[in-house]
């Protein structure tokens, strides 16, 4: 997040010329990955997804702190006819009543997680004014009242929230890191698509230049009857095909460049020169260590553990609700009333309240038992699904680690093959010029040289794709021996 501004300044400085025209940009693979993680639309999307989970976690933390609320009823006017007893006549009569009231209350609450109850502290004040024959003002106050309410035999949501919410937030963090590594994978594919297209363009131009040269040489050799007319026509056809290949390669470069620029959030007319990375430094990825980090950091497995916990919570809730429920509520405080505000707070009287209520279901035709059985079945399904996900992850990690080791070796082989192919083609061209190699040998050598160039780029692409896939599956950097969440957690601590 902190680097976004730097990259915007960088893009503005490098890409925009004084006359407002787009300029060329040399882009390494590392630059492309960093720019994608900071400025691409996918990165912004994943950052907002994380922010949503982050504020859900902050809300949970805030709910663990004491809460303070103020409730006010500034006006409550009543005009109605009520039944009253007339003691002189010894009869009930209807009388018109009018009154005006107002009230205010201040309440502080604190949830007690391990018990599942709530501790509360209250202070109330009420005002009542009667109209009619018995005019007057009255005040009623509760200066302070402290109490506690709790389900004695019941479902405790606070205890389950303390188990589930931290796991949910940890999953959100791991999902963010996982998604950012997915962005890295995506930009690697686009980067090497451009690199391969530009290589095809370079090879096509080299092929055209070579075809022009060989055609000129072929014409000279044809005049001295050193080659046949068929060979000369073949050289001419190679030159025409080379011209067409240059045009097709130019179209491929434009398409790949447009896709990469769009993904990185750059101007679509930006000319990007993809700088191929060098031969990567080999390092070991122990399979056992990769599996340990994958099991500990996989957001998918965390999601399955969350599902299992929620299913266990539902089983507990259904089991508790299948029995009777007892609720306890007790408070102690003071209360007073008077015709003035001062008298309402003068010499308050003791106010106590203790209540225990019991709710016993007698007949429900198996509804509670059915809910409990459904919750247990859901829990069993969740556990099986969690185990299946874990096995699938282990298989994916094992295959990726093995592929990464193979790709490391293949990169070295591709470098050697490219060097051999370049030297062989250069020697074949020299031999063709002096007439010691025929056209078929030259064509075969040239095709091998181009295939070696393509294989080298493909081997680099496969290496970096497997590199970032290992990082994504394990959320661990085996090259630097550190977890990807370490720097993330440090940034969170600074907030």
JSON list of C-alpha atoms in Angstrom, two decimals, residues 310-320 372 374-377 379:
[
{"chain": "A", "resi": 310, "resn": "UNK", "atom": "CA", "xyz": [-19.14, -23.60, 13.17]},
{"chain": "A", "resi": 311, "resn": "UNK", "atom": "CA", "xyz": [-20.63, -27.09, 12.82]},
{"chain": "A", "resi": 312, "resn": "UNK", "atom": "CA", "xyz": [-19.45, -27.97, 16.34]},
{"chain": "A", "resi": 313, "resn": "UNK", "atom": "CA", "xyz": [-21.03, -24.74, 17.56]},
{"chain": "A", "resi": 314, "resn": "UNK", "atom": "CA", "xyz": [-24.33, -25.67, 15.92]},
{"chain": "A", "resi": 315, "resn": "UNK", "atom": "CA", "xyz": [-24.20, -29.13, 17.52]},
{"chain": "A", "resi": 316, "resn": "UNK", "atom": "CA", "xyz": [-23.62, -27.55, 20.92]},
{"chain": "A", "resi": 317, "resn": "UNK", "atom": "CA", "xyz": [-26.46, -25.09, 20.35]},
{"chain": "A", "resi": 318, "resn": "UNK", "atom": "CA", "xyz": [-28.89, -27.81, 19.26]},
{"chain": "A", "resi": 319, "resn": "UNK", "atom": "CA", "xyz": [-27.89, -30.03, 22.19]},
{"chain": "A", "resi": 320, "resn": "UNK", "atom": "CA", "xyz": [-28.35, -27.26, 24.74]},
{"chain": "A", "resi": 372, "resn": "UNK", "atom": "CA", "xyz": [-29.62, -32.12, 16.80]},
{"chain": "A", "resi": 374, "resn": "UNK", "atom": "CA", "xyz": [-28.99, -32.63, 11.40]},
{"chain": "A", "resi": 375, "resn": "UNK", "atom": "CA", "xyz": [-26.30, -30.64, 13.19]},
{"chain": "A", "resi": 376, "resn": "UNK", "atom": "CA", "xyz": [-24.32, -33.81, 13.92]},
{"chain": "A", "resi": 377, "resn": "UNK", "atom": "CA", "xyz": [-24.57, -34.96, 10.30]},
{"chain": "A", "resi": 379, "resn": "UNK", "atom": "CA", "xyz": [-20.43, -31.79, 11.43]}
]
